[in-house]
């Protein structure tokens, strides 16, 4: 699923003021204040990103991206800015835009534009046309490596800028939905360069998807609504990596968890983890707060809205804004009321509240800051090392989706443990031998 394009060429006719404009705001005090607050946010995050800092140091020495251009479409906020600086320190020219119209922090984008060899085109609240115009601008730089969160850059490259494909040696993808799309593309034999599935490795999923999504979704809901979580029926749609983390954290705050699933094994896992499992149709009548984390479409839709309790709060944590059927609500609501980050749809006199227009709630609410910094330190350390892997090996790999090399995953874990001052045991020679033997003398 991609953001809907209204007319094929609309996105290509980019607004003039976007072209070759390095700063998002005209010269003057507002721009400076923005640059300062953006810089402060980037530096604040840097303090809690020791793993990425150690990689940056190494990159400064080795310059693995010397002469290369990296094109990125990621959530433009302070942690991402630290990844961008790391890649630039490794010798790359970096061109970046957002991967969601509501997740950019404009002050961070502005501060990034002040970093040597970095060009940022992201803008919060951009229209669909502006969103794709910015992707165009990143691609105009003819990147040799792509980094995506959701696969919009790669999709655009393969469908609208095919002449640039021969220049690309490979890419990296950050999230589950992007990897689903890439695998579908590879199965259709349409993916023309190698892409590392950064999301699918333990050091990403076990921390970013579980703890990152769990904590940041809750904090975003709480700060946007000021609603109490304790004692509420909290419905989690999808008991994957994100759903599990969210259920656990909401349970920790005292919520009564209901899980909806389509996979019988994951449904059973949720049951044995102590949660109620039921269909969305059943949950709709009971839930107070609903969060979708499925990567699927219309998970809360026309069959459910009529059953919701008055005042039900709906949010989405999946990558695209298709998990809650907003189009149906827009069409059928008697009226709507807009507040900061909340749209209330009145359905036959009953108010139902949707956060962040049904987009990623942890990033797209006005105060949403995304995952905690320490979690993104791990995810972006993986991104940085996988980007280096592509720089060094991409030209010898065929088009397709590749796992994160085991050594990179382990290296990130070891760097993090070292930063925490935590030591672990090593396998002895006898243990290694024992683990590899089939004749263990029983
Ligand atoms: P996952 O594949 O581990 O889990 C998704 C689960 O949803 C699966 O168990 C699947 O069976 C279930 N599901 C699918 N359709 C369903 C339906 N109609 N009803 C109920 N359950 C259904 O994926 P993961 O890693 O948990 O990611 C989920 C989504 O969250 C993806 O779109 C991913 O890109 C996104 N994501 C968002 C983050 C954020 O910051 N908000 C961070 C990481 C991932």
Short mmCIF file of C-alpha atoms and ligand atoms in Angstrom, two decimals:
data_model
loop_
_atom_site.label_atom_id
_atom_site.label_comp_id
_atom_site.label_asym_id
_atom_site.label_seq_id
_atom_site.Cartn_x
_atom_site.Cartn_y
_atom_site.Cartn_z
CA UNK A 1 0.00 0.00 0.00
CA UNK A 2 1.33 3.42 -0.87
CA UNK A 3 0.00 6.85 -0.19
CA UNK A 4 -2.69 7.48 -2.79
CA UNK A 5 -1.44 9.38 -5.80
CA UNK A 6 -4.00 11.80 -7.17
CA UNK A 7 -3.21 11.63 -10.89
CA UNK A 8 0.00 10.07 -12.03
CA UNK A 9 1.94 13.17 -12.94
CA UNK A 10 0.90 15.40 -10.08
CA UNK A 11 3.78 14.20 -7.98
CA UNK A 12 6.32 14.88 -10.68
CA UNK A 13 5.26 18.49 -11.20
CA UNK A 14 6.83 19.49 -7.92
CA UNK A 15 6.21 22.93 -6.48
CA UNK A 16 8.93 25.32 -7.65
CA UNK A 17 9.90 26.52 -4.20
CA UNK A 18 11.02 22.99 -3.29
CA UNK A 19 13.57 22.85 -6.03
CA UNK A 20 17.16 23.33 -4.91
CA UNK A 21 15.94 25.00 -1.73
CA UNK A 22 18.22 24.02 1.06
CA UNK A 23 16.42 25.61 3.99
CA UNK A 24 12.75 25.11 4.80
CA UNK A 25 12.24 28.60 6.17
CA UNK A 26 13.23 32.02 4.85
CA UNK A 27 16.23 33.71 6.42
CA UNK A 28 15.47 35.44 9.68
CA UNK A 29 14.95 34.73 13.32
CA UNK A 30 12.34 31.95 12.97
CA UNK A 31 14.75 29.91 10.90
CA UNK A 32 17.51 30.39 13.46
CA UNK A 33 15.29 29.46 16.41
CA UNK A 34 14.22 26.38 14.49
CA UNK A 35 17.78 25.44 13.68
CA UNK A 36 18.74 25.84 17.31
CA UNK A 37 15.92 23.76 18.75
CA UNK A 38 16.54 21.13 16.08
CA UNK A 39 20.24 21.04 16.89
CA UNK A 40 19.47 20.77 20.62
CA UNK A 41 17.17 17.80 19.97
CA UNK A 42 19.81 16.06 17.84
CA UNK A 43 22.50 16.59 20.47
CA UNK A 44 20.17 15.49 23.27
CA UNK A 45 19.53 12.20 21.47
CA UNK A 46 23.25 11.76 20.74
CA UNK A 47 24.02 11.45 24.47
CA UNK A 48 21.99 8.24 24.63
CA UNK A 49 23.25 6.68 21.41
CA UNK A 50 26.64 5.23 22.42
CA UNK A 51 26.54 2.38 19.91
CA UNK A 52 25.97 4.67 16.96
CA UNK A 53 28.66 7.02 18.32
CA UNK A 54 31.26 4.23 18.30
CA UNK A 55 30.30 3.33 14.73
CA UNK A 56 30.53 6.98 13.71
CA UNK A 57 34.07 7.13 15.09
CA UNK A 58 35.03 4.11 13.02
CA UNK A 59 33.38 5.59 9.91
CA UNK A 60 35.28 8.85 10.38
CA UNK A 61 38.50 6.82 10.16
CA UNK A 62 37.55 4.36 7.40
CA UNK A 63 35.33 6.57 5.20
CA UNK A 64 33.40 3.54 3.82
CA UNK A 65 31.05 5.76 1.78
CA UNK A 66 33.65 7.99 0.16
CA UNK A 67 32.29 9.26 -3.16
CA UNK A 68 28.86 7.68 -2.57
CA UNK A 69 25.42 9.24 -2.41
CA UNK A 70 22.83 7.86 -0.03
CA UNK A 71 19.11 8.55 -0.56
CA UNK A 72 16.85 8.12 2.45
CA UNK A 73 13.12 8.21 3.27
CA UNK A 74 12.81 7.87 7.04
CA UNK A 75 10.93 9.61 9.85
CA UNK A 76 12.92 12.84 10.12
CA UNK A 77 13.46 13.36 13.82
CA UNK A 78 16.37 13.60 16.23
CA UNK A 79 17.46 9.95 16.29
CA UNK A 80 17.33 9.68 12.51
CA UNK A 81 19.42 12.85 12.32
CA UNK A 82 22.14 11.05 14.27
CA UNK A 83 22.10 8.22 11.73
CA UNK A 84 22.36 10.79 8.93
CA UNK A 85 25.36 12.43 10.63
CA UNK A 86 27.00 9.02 11.03
CA UNK A 87 26.63 8.25 7.32
CA UNK A 88 27.91 11.71 6.38
CA UNK A 89 30.88 11.19 8.73
CA UNK A 90 31.60 8.05 6.69
CA UNK A 91 32.09 10.17 3.58
CA UNK A 92 28.58 10.00 2.06
CA UNK A 93 26.53 12.77 0.56
CA UNK A 94 23.12 12.22 2.15
CA UNK A 95 19.76 13.26 0.70
CA UNK A 96 16.80 12.62 2.99
CA UNK A 97 13.05 13.10 3.09
CA UNK A 98 10.29 11.78 5.36
CA UNK A 99 8.39 8.50 5.09
CA UNK A 100 5.14 9.83 6.54
CA UNK A 101 3.56 13.26 6.00
CA UNK A 102 3.05 13.82 9.74
CA UNK A 103 6.19 12.47 11.37
CA UNK A 104 8.77 15.12 10.42
CA UNK A 105 10.08 17.47 13.08
CA UNK A 106 10.65 20.64 11.08
CA UNK A 107 13.28 22.03 13.43
CA UNK A 108 15.33 18.85 13.12
CA UNK A 109 14.93 18.96 9.34
CA UNK A 110 16.18 22.53 9.36
CA UNK A 111 19.16 21.68 11.56
CA UNK A 112 20.04 18.74 9.30
CA UNK A 113 20.24 21.10 6.35
CA UNK A 114 23.05 22.82 8.17
CA UNK A 115 25.18 19.67 8.32
CA UNK A 116 27.92 19.38 5.69
CA UNK A 117 26.97 17.12 2.78
CA UNK A 118 23.38 16.66 4.01
CA UNK A 119 20.23 17.81 2.18
CA UNK A 120 16.86 17.40 3.83
CA UNK A 121 13.54 17.93 2.01
CA UNK A 122 11.06 16.72 4.63
CA UNK A 123 8.28 18.96 5.91
CA UNK A 124 5.64 18.16 8.52
CA UNK A 125 2.05 18.25 7.26
CA UNK A 126 3.06 18.10 3.59
CA UNK A 127 0.42 17.27 1.01
CA UNK A 128 0.58 14.04 -0.94
CA UNK A 129 2.01 15.95 -3.91
CA UNK A 130 4.67 17.57 -1.75
CA UNK A 131 5.48 14.19 -0.19
CA UNK A 132 6.28 12.71 -3.61
CA UNK A 133 7.96 15.90 -4.80
CA UNK A 134 10.41 15.49 -1.93
CA UNK A 135 11.01 11.83 -2.86
CA UNK A 136 11.73 13.07 -6.39
CA UNK A 137 14.30 15.49 -5.02
CA UNK A 138 16.09 12.77 -3.13
CA UNK A 139 16.16 10.64 -6.28
CA UNK A 140 17.38 13.59 -8.37
CA UNK A 141 20.66 13.12 -6.48
CA UNK A 142 20.99 9.66 -8.16
CA UNK A 143 21.73 7.70 -4.97
CA UNK A 144 23.99 4.66 -5.04
CA UNK A 145 22.41 3.35 -1.81
CA UNK A 146 18.81 3.72 -0.58
CA UNK A 147 17.52 3.58 2.99
CA UNK A 148 13.76 3.25 3.38
CA UNK A 149 11.16 2.95 6.11
CA UNK A 150 8.11 1.55 4.31
CA UNK A 151 9.65 1.17 0.81
CA UNK A 152 8.25 4.33 -0.79
CA UNK A 153 11.65 5.37 -2.15
CA UNK A 154 12.35 1.98 -3.75
CA UNK A 155 8.80 1.81 -5.11
CA UNK A 156 9.11 5.24 -6.71
CA UNK A 157 12.55 4.40 -8.11
CA UNK A 158 11.29 1.18 -9.74
CA UNK A 159 8.09 2.69 -11.13
CA UNK A 160 8.83 6.35 -11.97
CA UNK A 161 12.61 6.84 -12.10
CA UNK A 162 13.79 3.60 -13.68
CA UNK A 163 16.62 5.39 -15.51
CA UNK A 164 18.37 5.73 -12.12
CA UNK A 165 18.24 2.02 -11.22
CA UNK A 166 21.58 1.17 -12.82
CA UNK A 167 23.35 3.55 -10.44
CA UNK A 168 22.01 1.85 -7.29
CA UNK A 169 24.14 -0.85 -5.71
CA UNK A 170 21.68 -1.72 -2.95
CA UNK A 171 19.50 -0.60 -0.07
CA UNK A 172 18.28 -1.18 3.47
CA UNK A 173 14.69 -1.36 4.76
CA UNK A 174 13.69 -0.48 8.30
CA UNK A 175 10.16 -1.77 8.90
CA UNK A 176 7.93 -4.86 8.69
CA UNK A 177 5.53 -3.38 6.14
CA UNK A 178 8.39 -2.29 3.86
CA UNK A 179 9.82 -5.80 3.97
CA UNK A 180 6.44 -7.37 3.17
CA UNK A 181 6.27 -5.12 0.12
CA UNK A 182 9.88 -5.90 -0.88
CA UNK A 183 9.34 -9.66 -0.60
CA UNK A 184 6.21 -9.35 -2.75
CA UNK A 185 8.24 -7.36 -5.27
CA UNK A 186 11.08 -9.92 -5.22
CA UNK A 187 8.56 -12.77 -5.68
CA UNK A 188 7.31 -10.97 -8.81
CA UNK A 189 10.96 -10.66 -9.92
CA UNK A 190 10.65 -6.88 -9.96
CA UNK A 191 13.23 -5.94 -7.32
CA UNK A 192 16.32 -4.95 -9.25
CA UNK A 193 18.92 -4.53 -6.50
CA UNK A 194 19.77 -6.18 -3.17
CA UNK A 195 18.03 -4.84 -0.06
CA UNK A 196 18.89 -5.80 3.51
CA UNK A 197 15.84 -6.54 5.67
CA UNK A 198 17.06 -4.64 8.73
CA UNK A 199 13.69 -5.11 10.45
CA UNK A 200 13.85 -8.89 10.43
CA UNK A 201 16.87 -9.35 12.64
CA UNK A 202 16.66 -10.05 16.40
CA UNK A 203 18.50 -6.85 17.39
CA UNK A 204 15.75 -4.84 15.65
CA UNK A 205 12.55 -6.79 16.35
CA UNK A 206 13.23 -7.72 19.98
CA UNK A 207 13.89 -4.13 20.98
CA UNK A 208 12.55 -1.60 18.46
CA UNK A 209 9.27 -3.33 17.60
CA UNK A 210 8.61 -4.71 21.08
CA UNK A 211 9.89 -2.10 23.54
CA UNK A 212 10.07 0.91 21.22
CA UNK A 213 6.57 0.60 19.85
CA UNK A 214 5.17 -0.47 23.22
CA UNK A 215 6.46 2.54 25.15
CA UNK A 216 6.14 5.21 22.49
CA UNK A 217 2.59 4.31 21.46
CA UNK A 218 1.43 4.50 25.04
CA UNK A 219 3.22 7.74 25.79
CA UNK A 220 1.78 9.31 22.64
CA UNK A 221 -1.77 8.22 23.47
CA UNK A 222 -1.41 9.46 27.03
CA UNK A 223 0.02 12.85 26.13
CA UNK A 224 -2.50 13.41 23.35
CA UNK A 225 -5.65 12.39 25.27
CA UNK A 226 -4.64 12.78 28.93
CA UNK A 227 -6.74 9.60 29.42
CA UNK A 228 -6.07 7.08 32.18
CA UNK A 229 -4.87 3.67 30.98
CA UNK A 230 -5.35 1.81 34.29
CA UNK A 231 -8.57 -0.17 34.47
CA UNK A 232 -9.45 0.40 30.82
CA UNK A 233 -10.21 -2.29 28.25
CA UNK A 234 -7.24 -1.87 25.89
CA UNK A 235 -7.64 -3.67 22.57
CA UNK A 236 -4.48 -4.63 20.66
CA UNK A 237 -5.14 -5.74 17.08
CA UNK A 238 -2.28 -7.99 15.93
CA UNK A 239 -0.10 -9.91 18.38
CA UNK A 240 3.13 -9.66 16.43
CA UNK A 241 6.34 -8.06 17.71
CA UNK A 242 4.75 -4.61 18.10
CA UNK A 243 1.46 -5.94 19.49
CA UNK A 244 3.18 -8.07 22.13
CA UNK A 245 5.23 -5.16 23.41
CA UNK A 246 2.23 -2.87 23.49
CA UNK A 247 0.04 -5.40 25.32
CA UNK A 248 2.74 -6.01 27.91
CA UNK A 249 3.35 -2.31 28.61
CA UNK A 250 -0.36 -1.43 28.73
CA UNK A 251 -0.94 -4.37 31.07
CA UNK A 252 1.88 -3.01 33.21
CA UNK A 253 -0.06 0.24 33.54
CA UNK A 254 -3.12 -1.65 34.75
CA UNK A 255 -5.13 -1.99 31.55
CA UNK A 256 -7.28 -5.05 30.84
CA UNK A 257 -5.89 -6.38 27.56
CA UNK A 258 -7.95 -7.79 24.71
CA UNK A 259 -6.12 -9.18 21.68
CA UNK A 260 -7.54 -9.73 18.20
CA UNK A 261 -5.58 -11.90 15.75
CA UNK A 262 -5.91 -13.87 12.52
CA UNK A 263 -2.98 -16.23 13.14
CA UNK A 264 -4.10 -19.09 15.42
CA UNK A 265 -0.61 -19.57 16.91
CA UNK A 266 -0.24 -15.95 17.87
CA UNK A 267 -3.79 -15.90 19.21
CA UNK A 268 -2.95 -18.88 21.42
CA UNK A 269 0.26 -17.19 22.55
CA UNK A 270 -1.76 -14.13 23.61
CA UNK A 271 -4.20 -16.39 25.45
CA UNK A 272 -1.37 -18.09 27.36
CA UNK A 273 0.23 -14.73 28.09
CA UNK A 274 -2.93 -14.09 30.09
CA UNK A 275 -4.96 -11.85 27.76
CA UNK A 276 -8.52 -12.17 26.47
CA UNK A 277 -8.62 -13.13 22.80
CA UNK A 278 -11.68 -12.45 20.66
CA UNK A 279 -12.78 -11.13 17.28
CA UNK A 280 -12.76 -7.42 16.54
CA UNK A 281 -16.54 -7.56 16.27
CA UNK A 282 -16.72 -8.75 19.89
CA UNK A 283 -13.96 -6.42 21.09
CA UNK A 284 -15.63 -3.40 19.48
CA UNK A 285 -18.43 -3.53 22.04
CA UNK A 286 -16.10 -3.75 25.03
CA UNK A 287 -12.96 -1.72 24.28
CA UNK A 288 -12.15 1.74 25.58
CA UNK A 289 -8.87 2.21 23.68
CA UNK A 290 -7.98 0.39 20.44
CA UNK A 291 -4.57 0.20 18.77
CA UNK A 292 -3.98 -1.57 15.45
CA UNK A 293 -0.50 -3.06 14.87
CA UNK A 294 -1.13 -5.51 12.02
CA UNK A 295 0.38 -4.02 8.86
CA UNK A 296 -2.98 -4.90 7.30
CA UNK A 297 -5.93 -2.93 5.98
CA UNK A 298 -9.42 -2.11 7.41
CA UNK A 299 -8.79 -3.95 10.66
CA UNK A 300 -11.30 -1.61 12.32
CA UNK A 301 -13.95 -0.89 9.71
CA UNK A 302 -17.59 -0.50 8.85
CA UNK A 303 -18.65 -3.66 10.69
CA UNK A 304 -17.14 -2.36 13.92
CA UNK A 305 -17.74 1.40 14.15
CA UNK A 306 -21.45 1.05 14.95
CA UNK A 307 -20.65 -1.24 17.88
CA UNK A 308 -18.12 1.03 19.60
CA UNK A 309 -18.88 2.57 22.99
CA UNK A 310 -19.33 6.36 23.03
CA UNK A 311 -15.94 7.99 23.57
CA UNK A 312 -13.92 5.03 22.29
CA UNK A 313 -10.36 6.03 21.33
CA UNK A 314 -8.88 4.55 18.15
CA UNK A 315 -5.22 4.68 17.19
CA UNK A 316 -2.94 2.96 14.70
CA UNK A 317 0.67 1.88 15.20
CA UNK A 318 1.05 0.03 11.89
CA UNK A 319 3.09 1.63 9.14
CA UNK A 320 0.31 2.91 6.85
CA UNK A 321 -2.87 4.81 7.62
CA UNK A 322 -5.12 2.03 6.31
CA UNK A 323 -5.69 -0.07 9.44
CA UNK A 324 -8.63 2.07 10.59
CA UNK A 325 -11.08 2.75 7.77
CA UNK A 326 -10.94 6.53 7.95
CA UNK A 327 -12.57 6.92 4.53
CA UNK A 328 -15.71 5.22 5.88
CA UNK A 329 -15.76 7.48 8.93
CA UNK A 330 -15.30 10.60 6.78
CA UNK A 331 -18.21 9.53 4.62
CA UNK A 332 -20.65 8.42 7.31
CA UNK A 333 -20.04 10.69 10.29
CA UNK A 334 -22.82 13.21 11.09
CA UNK A 335 -20.13 15.71 12.00
CA UNK A 336 -16.46 15.92 12.94
CA UNK A 337 -14.59 17.92 15.55
CA UNK A 338 -10.84 18.52 15.21
CA UNK A 339 -8.56 19.00 18.18
CA UNK A 340 -4.78 18.83 18.46
CA UNK A 341 -3.97 15.35 17.12
CA UNK A 342 -7.54 14.04 17.60
CA UNK A 343 -10.47 13.92 15.18
CA UNK A 344 -13.83 13.11 16.74
CA UNK A 345 -16.35 11.50 14.40
CA UNK A 346 -19.95 11.72 15.56
CA UNK A 347 -21.81 8.60 14.41
CA UNK A 348 -25.58 8.75 15.05
CA UNK A 349 -24.90 11.01 18.01
CA UNK A 350 -22.04 8.86 19.33
CA UNK A 351 -18.52 10.34 19.47
CA UNK A 352 -15.58 8.16 18.39
CA UNK A 353 -12.08 9.62 18.63
CA UNK A 354 -9.31 8.87 16.12
CA UNK A 355 -5.74 9.91 16.93
CA UNK A 356 -3.26 11.28 14.39
CA UNK A 357 -5.62 10.74 11.43
CA UNK A 358 -5.04 7.02 11.79
CA UNK A 359 -1.33 7.41 11.03
CA UNK A 360 1.49 5.98 13.19
CA UNK A 361 0.33 7.28 16.55
CA UNK A 362 3.75 7.29 18.18
CA UNK A 363 5.16 9.67 15.57
CA UNK A 364 2.25 11.49 13.97
CA UNK A 365 0.56 13.12 16.98
CA UNK A 366 1.73 16.71 17.54
CA UNK A 367 3.83 15.65 20.54
CA UNK A 368 4.74 12.16 19.35
CA UNK A 369 8.50 11.65 19.52
CA UNK A 370 8.72 8.10 18.21
CA UNK A 371 10.67 5.33 19.85
CA UNK A 372 12.85 5.99 22.87
CA UNK A 373 16.39 7.03 21.97
CA UNK A 374 18.20 3.97 23.34
CA UNK A 375 16.09 1.66 21.20
CA UNK A 376 16.81 3.65 18.04
CA UNK A 377 20.50 3.56 18.94
CA UNK A 378 20.33 -0.18 18.24
CA UNK A 379 18.13 0.05 15.14
CA UNK A 380 20.25 2.78 13.58
CA UNK A 381 23.50 1.05 14.51
CA UNK A 382 22.16 -1.87 12.47
CA UNK A 383 21.21 0.51 9.65
CA UNK A 384 24.67 2.10 9.64
CA UNK A 385 26.50 -1.24 9.57
CA UNK A 386 24.13 -2.74 6.98
CA UNK A 387 24.62 0.34 4.79
CA UNK A 388 28.36 -0.26 5.01
CA UNK A 389 27.76 -3.92 4.13
CA UNK A 390 25.85 -2.84 1.02
CA UNK A 391 28.55 -0.31 0.12
CA UNK A 392 31.17 -3.07 0.27
CA UNK A 393 29.21 -6.05 -1.11
CA UNK A 394 26.14 -4.67 -2.91
CA UNK A 395 27.64 -4.79 -6.41
CA UNK A 396 28.28 -8.53 -6.13
CA UNK A 397 24.73 -9.37 -4.92
CA UNK A 398 21.71 -10.04 -7.13
CA UNK A 399 18.37 -8.22 -6.79
CA UNK A 400 16.41 -9.56 -3.80
CA UNK A 401 15.85 -9.33 -0.04
CA UNK A 402 18.79 -10.27 2.19
CA UNK A 403 18.97 -11.07 5.90
CA UNK A 404 21.16 -8.91 8.15
CA UNK A 405 24.50 -10.75 8.39
CA UNK A 406 24.70 -12.58 11.73
CA UNK A 407 28.02 -10.90 12.60
CA UNK A 408 26.46 -7.43 12.30
CA UNK A 409 23.55 -8.38 14.57
CA UNK A 410 25.94 -9.79 17.14
CA UNK A 411 28.32 -6.85 16.86
CA UNK A 412 25.52 -4.39 17.73
CA UNK A 413 24.53 -6.49 20.75
CA UNK A 414 28.13 -6.63 21.95
CA UNK A 415 28.66 -2.89 21.50
CA UNK A 416 25.49 -2.19 23.49
CA UNK A 417 26.49 -4.56 26.30
CA UNK A 418 29.93 -2.94 26.40
CA UNK A 419 28.33 0.50 26.68
CA UNK A 420 26.30 -0.80 29.64
CA UNK A 421 29.38 -2.33 31.26
CA UNK A 422 27.74 -5.76 31.13
CA UNK A 423 29.95 -8.84 30.64
CA UNK A 424 28.73 -12.22 29.45
CA UNK A 425 30.26 -15.69 29.34
CA UNK A 426 32.01 -17.15 26.28
CA UNK A 427 31.46 -20.68 25.06
CA UNK A 428 34.34 -22.95 26.07
CA UNK A 429 35.95 -25.11 23.37
CA UNK A 430 34.27 -28.17 24.93
CA UNK A 431 30.85 -26.44 24.87
CA UNK A 432 31.27 -25.45 21.23
CA UNK A 433 32.17 -29.05 20.37
CA UNK A 434 29.23 -30.39 22.41
CA UNK A 435 26.77 -28.10 20.64
CA UNK A 436 27.91 -29.34 17.25
CA UNK A 437 27.96 -33.08 18.00
CA UNK A 438 25.22 -35.56 17.32
CA UNK A 439 26.85 -38.39 19.24
CA UNK A 440 26.76 -36.99 22.79
CA UNK A 441 27.29 -40.30 24.52
CA UNK A 442 23.88 -40.83 26.11
P1 LIG B 1 4.24 -8.81 12.75
O1 LIG B 1 4.13 -9.43 11.41
O2 LIG B 1 5.17 -9.38 13.76
O3 LIG B 1 2.77 -8.77 13.43
C1 LIG B 1 1.58 -8.43 12.78
C2 LIG B 1 0.48 -9.32 13.37
O4 LIG B 1 -0.78 -8.84 12.92
C3 LIG B 1 0.59 -10.78 12.95
O5 LIG B 1 0.58 -11.62 14.09
C4 LIG B 1 -0.63 -10.99 12.07
O6 LIG B 1 -1.16 -12.31 12.16
C5 LIG B 1 -1.60 -9.97 12.65
N1 LIG B 1 -2.69 -9.58 11.75
C6 LIG B 1 -2.67 -9.43 10.40
N2 LIG B 1 -3.90 -9.06 9.96
C7 LIG B 1 -4.69 -8.98 11.05
C8 LIG B 1 -6.07 -8.65 11.24
N3 LIG B 1 -6.87 -8.34 10.22
N4 LIG B 1 -6.56 -8.69 12.50
C9 LIG B 1 -5.77 -9.00 13.56
N5 LIG B 1 -4.47 -9.33 13.44
C10 LIG B 1 -3.93 -9.32 12.20
O7 LIG B 1 4.56 -7.28 12.46
P2 LIG B 1 5.15 -6.17 13.50
O8 LIG B 1 6.63 -6.17 13.43
O9 LIG B 1 4.46 -6.31 14.79
O10 LIG B 1 4.68 -4.82 12.73
C11 LIG B 1 3.30 -4.48 12.63
C12 LIG B 1 3.16 -3.15 11.91
O11 LIG B 1 3.77 -2.13 12.68
C13 LIG B 1 3.83 -3.06 10.53
O12 LIG B 1 3.06 -2.25 9.70
C14 LIG B 1 5.16 -2.41 10.85
O13 LIG B 1 5.73 -1.80 9.71
C15 LIG B 1 4.74 -1.42 11.89
N6 LIG B 1 5.76 -0.93 12.80
C16 LIG B 1 5.47 0.24 13.42
C17 LIG B 1 6.35 0.80 14.31
C18 LIG B 1 6.00 2.08 14.95
O14 LIG B 1 6.91 2.82 15.30
N7 LIG B 1 4.75 2.38 15.17
C19 LIG B 1 7.65 0.14 14.62
C20 LIG B 1 7.83 -1.14 13.98
C21 LIG B 1 6.90 -1.65 13.10
#
